Tab-separated table of C-alpha atoms in Angstrom:
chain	number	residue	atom	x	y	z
A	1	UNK	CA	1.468	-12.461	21.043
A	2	UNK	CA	5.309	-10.915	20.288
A	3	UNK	CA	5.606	-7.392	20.109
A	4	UNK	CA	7.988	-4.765	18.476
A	5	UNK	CA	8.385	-1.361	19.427
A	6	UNK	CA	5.448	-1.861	22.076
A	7	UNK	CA	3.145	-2.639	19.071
A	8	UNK	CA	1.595	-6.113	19.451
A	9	UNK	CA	1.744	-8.389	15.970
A	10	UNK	CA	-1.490	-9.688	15.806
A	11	UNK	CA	-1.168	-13.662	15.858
A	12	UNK	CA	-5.171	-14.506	15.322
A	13	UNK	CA	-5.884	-17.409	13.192
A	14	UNK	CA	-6.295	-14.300	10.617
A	15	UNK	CA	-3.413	-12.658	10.880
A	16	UNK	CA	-1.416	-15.827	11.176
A	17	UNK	CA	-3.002	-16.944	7.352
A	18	UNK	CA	-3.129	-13.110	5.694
A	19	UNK	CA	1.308	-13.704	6.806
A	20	UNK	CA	1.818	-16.761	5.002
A	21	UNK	CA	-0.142	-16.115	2.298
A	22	UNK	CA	1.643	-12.436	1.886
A	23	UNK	CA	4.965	-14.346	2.844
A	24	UNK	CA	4.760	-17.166	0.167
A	25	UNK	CA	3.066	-14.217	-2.681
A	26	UNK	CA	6.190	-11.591	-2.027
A	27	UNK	CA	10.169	-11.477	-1.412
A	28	UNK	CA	11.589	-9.874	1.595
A	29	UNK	CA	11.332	-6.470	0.488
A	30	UNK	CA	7.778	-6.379	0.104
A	31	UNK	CA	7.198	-8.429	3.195
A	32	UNK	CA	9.399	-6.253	5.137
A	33	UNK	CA	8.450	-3.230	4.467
A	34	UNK	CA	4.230	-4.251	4.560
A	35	UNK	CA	5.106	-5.483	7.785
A	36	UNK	CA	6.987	-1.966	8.649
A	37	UNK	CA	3.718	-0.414	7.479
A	38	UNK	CA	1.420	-1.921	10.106
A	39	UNK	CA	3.952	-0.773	12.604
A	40	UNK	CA	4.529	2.121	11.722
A	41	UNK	CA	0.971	2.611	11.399
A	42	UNK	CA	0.069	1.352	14.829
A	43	UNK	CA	2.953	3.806	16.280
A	44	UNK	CA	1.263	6.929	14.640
A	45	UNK	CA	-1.847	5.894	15.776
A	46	UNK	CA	-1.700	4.772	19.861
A	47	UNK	CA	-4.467	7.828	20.554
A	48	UNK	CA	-6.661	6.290	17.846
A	49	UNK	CA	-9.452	2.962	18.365
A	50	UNK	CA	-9.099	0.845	15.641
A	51	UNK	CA	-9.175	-2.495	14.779
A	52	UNK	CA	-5.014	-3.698	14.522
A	53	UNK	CA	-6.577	-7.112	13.117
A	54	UNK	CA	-7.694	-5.157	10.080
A	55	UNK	CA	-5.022	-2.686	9.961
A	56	UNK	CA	-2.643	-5.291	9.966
A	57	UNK	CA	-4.491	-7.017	6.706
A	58	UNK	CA	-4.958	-3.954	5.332
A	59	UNK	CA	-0.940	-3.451	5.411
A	60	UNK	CA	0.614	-6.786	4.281
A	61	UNK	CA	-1.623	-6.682	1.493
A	62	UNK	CA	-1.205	-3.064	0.411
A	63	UNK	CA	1.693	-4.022	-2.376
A	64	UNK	CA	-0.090	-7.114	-3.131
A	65	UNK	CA	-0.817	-5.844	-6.157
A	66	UNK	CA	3.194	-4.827	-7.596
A	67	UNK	CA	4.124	-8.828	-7.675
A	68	UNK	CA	4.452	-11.576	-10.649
A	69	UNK	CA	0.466	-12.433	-9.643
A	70	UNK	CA	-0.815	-9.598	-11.601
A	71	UNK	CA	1.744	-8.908	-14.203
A	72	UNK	CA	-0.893	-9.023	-16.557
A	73	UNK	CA	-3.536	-6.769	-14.512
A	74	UNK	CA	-4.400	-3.636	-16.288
A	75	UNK	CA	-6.423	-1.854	-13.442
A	76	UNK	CA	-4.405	-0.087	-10.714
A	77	UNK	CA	-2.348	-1.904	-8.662
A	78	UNK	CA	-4.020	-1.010	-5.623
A	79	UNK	CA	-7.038	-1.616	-6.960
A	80	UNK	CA	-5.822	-5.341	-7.511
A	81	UNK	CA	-4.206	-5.630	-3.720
A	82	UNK	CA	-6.904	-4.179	-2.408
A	83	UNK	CA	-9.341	-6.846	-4.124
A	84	UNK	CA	-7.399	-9.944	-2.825
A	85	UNK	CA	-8.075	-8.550	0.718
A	86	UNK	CA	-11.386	-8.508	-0.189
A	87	UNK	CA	-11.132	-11.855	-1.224
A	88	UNK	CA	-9.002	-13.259	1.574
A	89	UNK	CA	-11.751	-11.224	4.245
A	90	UNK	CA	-14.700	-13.224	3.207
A	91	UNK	CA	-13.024	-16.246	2.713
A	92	UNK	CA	-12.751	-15.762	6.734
A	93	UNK	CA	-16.053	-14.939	7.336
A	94	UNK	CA	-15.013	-11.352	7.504
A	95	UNK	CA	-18.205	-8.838	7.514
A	96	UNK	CA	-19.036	-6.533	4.956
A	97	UNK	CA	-18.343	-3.468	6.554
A	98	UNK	CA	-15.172	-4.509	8.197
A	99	UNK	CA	-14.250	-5.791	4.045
A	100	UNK	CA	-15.101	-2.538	2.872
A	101	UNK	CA	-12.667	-1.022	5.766
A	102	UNK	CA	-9.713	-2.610	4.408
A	103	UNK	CA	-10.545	-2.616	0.554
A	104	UNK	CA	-10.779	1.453	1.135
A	105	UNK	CA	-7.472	1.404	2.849
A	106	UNK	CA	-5.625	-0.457	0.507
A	107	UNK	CA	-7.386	1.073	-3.077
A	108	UNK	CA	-6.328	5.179	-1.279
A	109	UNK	CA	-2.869	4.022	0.126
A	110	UNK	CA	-1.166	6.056	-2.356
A	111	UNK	CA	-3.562	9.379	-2.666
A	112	UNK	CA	-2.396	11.762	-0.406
A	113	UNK	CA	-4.695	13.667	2.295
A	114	UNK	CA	-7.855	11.924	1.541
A	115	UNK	CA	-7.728	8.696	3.844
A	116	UNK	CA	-6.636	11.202	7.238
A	117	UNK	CA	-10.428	12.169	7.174
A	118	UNK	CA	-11.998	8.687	6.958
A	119	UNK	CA	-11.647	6.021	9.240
A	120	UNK	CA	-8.674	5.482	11.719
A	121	UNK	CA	-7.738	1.877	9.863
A	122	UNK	CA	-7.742	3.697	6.079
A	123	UNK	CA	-5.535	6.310	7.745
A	124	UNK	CA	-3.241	4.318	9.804
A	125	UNK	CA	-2.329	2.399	6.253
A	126	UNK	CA	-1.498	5.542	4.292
A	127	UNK	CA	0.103	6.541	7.435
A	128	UNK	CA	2.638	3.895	7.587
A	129	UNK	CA	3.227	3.783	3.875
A	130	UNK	CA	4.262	7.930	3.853
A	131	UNK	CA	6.363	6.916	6.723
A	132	UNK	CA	8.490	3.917	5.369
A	133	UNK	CA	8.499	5.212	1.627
A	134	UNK	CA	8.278	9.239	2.387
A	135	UNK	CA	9.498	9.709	5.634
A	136	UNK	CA	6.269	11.374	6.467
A	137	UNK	CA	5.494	11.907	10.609
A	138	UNK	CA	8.726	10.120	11.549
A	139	UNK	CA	9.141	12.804	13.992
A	140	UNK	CA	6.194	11.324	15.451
A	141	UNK	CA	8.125	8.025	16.078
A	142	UNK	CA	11.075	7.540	18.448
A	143	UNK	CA	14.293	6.859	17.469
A	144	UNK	CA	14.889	3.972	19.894
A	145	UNK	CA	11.341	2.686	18.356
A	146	UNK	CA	12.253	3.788	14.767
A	147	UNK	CA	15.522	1.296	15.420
A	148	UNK	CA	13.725	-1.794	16.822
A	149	UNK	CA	11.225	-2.119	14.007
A	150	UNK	CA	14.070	-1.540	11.364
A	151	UNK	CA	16.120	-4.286	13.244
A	152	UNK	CA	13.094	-6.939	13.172
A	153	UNK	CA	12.599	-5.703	9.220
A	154	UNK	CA	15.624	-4.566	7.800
A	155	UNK	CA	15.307	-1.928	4.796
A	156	UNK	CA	18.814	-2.284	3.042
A	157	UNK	CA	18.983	-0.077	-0.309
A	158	UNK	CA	15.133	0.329	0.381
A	159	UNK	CA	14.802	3.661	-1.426
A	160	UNK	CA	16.014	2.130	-4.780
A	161	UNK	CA	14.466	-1.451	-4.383
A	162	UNK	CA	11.082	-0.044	-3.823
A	163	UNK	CA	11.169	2.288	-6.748
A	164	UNK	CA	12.584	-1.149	-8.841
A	165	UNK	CA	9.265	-2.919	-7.562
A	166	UNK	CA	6.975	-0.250	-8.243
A	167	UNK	CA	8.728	0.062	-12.152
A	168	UNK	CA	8.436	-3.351	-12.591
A	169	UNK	CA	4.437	-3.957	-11.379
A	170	UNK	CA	3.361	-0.821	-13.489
A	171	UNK	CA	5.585	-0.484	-16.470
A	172	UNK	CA	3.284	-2.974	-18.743
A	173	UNK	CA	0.285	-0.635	-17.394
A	174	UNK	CA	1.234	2.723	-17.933
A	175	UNK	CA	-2.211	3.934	-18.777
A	176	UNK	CA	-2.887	3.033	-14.882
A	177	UNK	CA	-0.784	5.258	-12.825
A	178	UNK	CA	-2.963	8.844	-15.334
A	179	UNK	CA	-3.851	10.737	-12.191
A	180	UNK	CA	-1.357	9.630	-8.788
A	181	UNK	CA	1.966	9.562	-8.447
A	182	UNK	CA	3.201	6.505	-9.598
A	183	UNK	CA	2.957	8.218	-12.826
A	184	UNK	CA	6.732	9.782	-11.648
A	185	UNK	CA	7.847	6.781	-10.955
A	186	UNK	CA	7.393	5.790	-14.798
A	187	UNK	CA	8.483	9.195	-15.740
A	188	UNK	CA	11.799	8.515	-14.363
A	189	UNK	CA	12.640	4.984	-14.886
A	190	UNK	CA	10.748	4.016	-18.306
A	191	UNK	CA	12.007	4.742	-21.840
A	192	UNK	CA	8.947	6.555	-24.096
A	193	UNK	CA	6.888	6.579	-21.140
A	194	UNK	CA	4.498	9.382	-21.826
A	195	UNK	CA	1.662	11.008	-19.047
A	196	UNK	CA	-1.443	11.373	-20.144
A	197	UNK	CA	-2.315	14.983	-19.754
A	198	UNK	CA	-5.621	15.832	-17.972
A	199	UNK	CA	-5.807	19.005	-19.472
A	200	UNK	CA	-5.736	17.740	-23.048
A	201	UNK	CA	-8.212	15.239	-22.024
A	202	UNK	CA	-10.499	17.956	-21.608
A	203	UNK	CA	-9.854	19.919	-24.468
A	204	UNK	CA	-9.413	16.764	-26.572
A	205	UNK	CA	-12.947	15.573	-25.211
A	206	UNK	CA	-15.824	14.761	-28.147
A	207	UNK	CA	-18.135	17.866	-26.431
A	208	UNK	CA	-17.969	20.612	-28.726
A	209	UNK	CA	-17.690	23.823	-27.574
A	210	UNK	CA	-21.294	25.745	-27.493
């Protein structure tokens, strides 16, 4: 089993298939930085018990759901990355409970606070996602470790090419990102786009006043 950082890649018959299936579904950015995810994860979590087989599904197929593969999804994206797991988990055999783990972790990745009160493999996901994208609890993580998972996955232009990939697997689903914050990400980078307004959605609502 290799190991970056001191976190151990898991190299099960699992983890080996959930790779090349993320590998051959994604380009390098998306594999990098899912990849980064799990480590970055693992890194913020070394006082935590949790399963790094399932936290490292959970992380290479958090994006799933951004690539050509679901260009004509209209659900969430995470909802759709979160149901291939699914998919890919019982195709292994995987248990219900341990299916449900990852599903959760993948569908909350991008709503903040919640998954830090539920189960140490639904927070270690978001964890590694704020870190990478946000730069959420890097002062958690070394420098010197910081530097050797960056140097096994590279994150050139990162900032820009991950807002690109999030534009282009939500753009044709706008109606999708009412209610997170993907929703900016639209705001900013798509012509027209309008938000749906949760406060005229209750006032706009068929009750009538009493």
């Amino acid at each position: 089993m290799s190991s970056i950082a001191g976190i151990a890649i898991p190299d099960s018959k699992l983890a080996t298939e959930a790779t090349e299936l993320v590998r051959d579904l994604t380009d390098d950015l998306i594999y990098d930085h899912s990849r980064r995810v799990f480590l970055f994860g693992s890194l913020n979590g070394k006082e935590l018990k949790y399963d790094p087989e399932l936290l490292y599904v959970g992380a290479m197929f958090h994006d799933l759901g951004l690539t050509s593969r679901y260009r004509d999804s209209m659900q969430r994206f995470e909802i759709d990355g979160a149901d291939a797991a699914a998919d890919f988990l019982r195709g292994h055999g995987i248990g219900d409970g341990e299916t449900r783990l990852v599903w959760t972790a993948i569908a909350l990745h991008t709503t903040p606070e919640i998954p830090r009160h539920l189960a140490p493999e639904i927070a270690l996901v978001t964890a590694g996602v704020e870190a990478d994208v946000l730069g959420l609890g890097l002062d958690t993580i070394s420098a010197a470790a910081r530097a050797e998972v960056v140097a096994a996955h590279p994150r050139p232009d990162f900032k820009n090419r991950i807002l690109a990939a999030f534009t282009e697997g939500l753009e044709h689903r706008p109606a999708s990102t009412f209610g997170t914050v993907k929703a900016d990400v639209l705001d900013r980078f798509v012509p027209g786009f309008e938000r749906t307004n949760f406060v005229d959605v209750i006032l706009d609502s068929s009750w009538p006043d009493s």
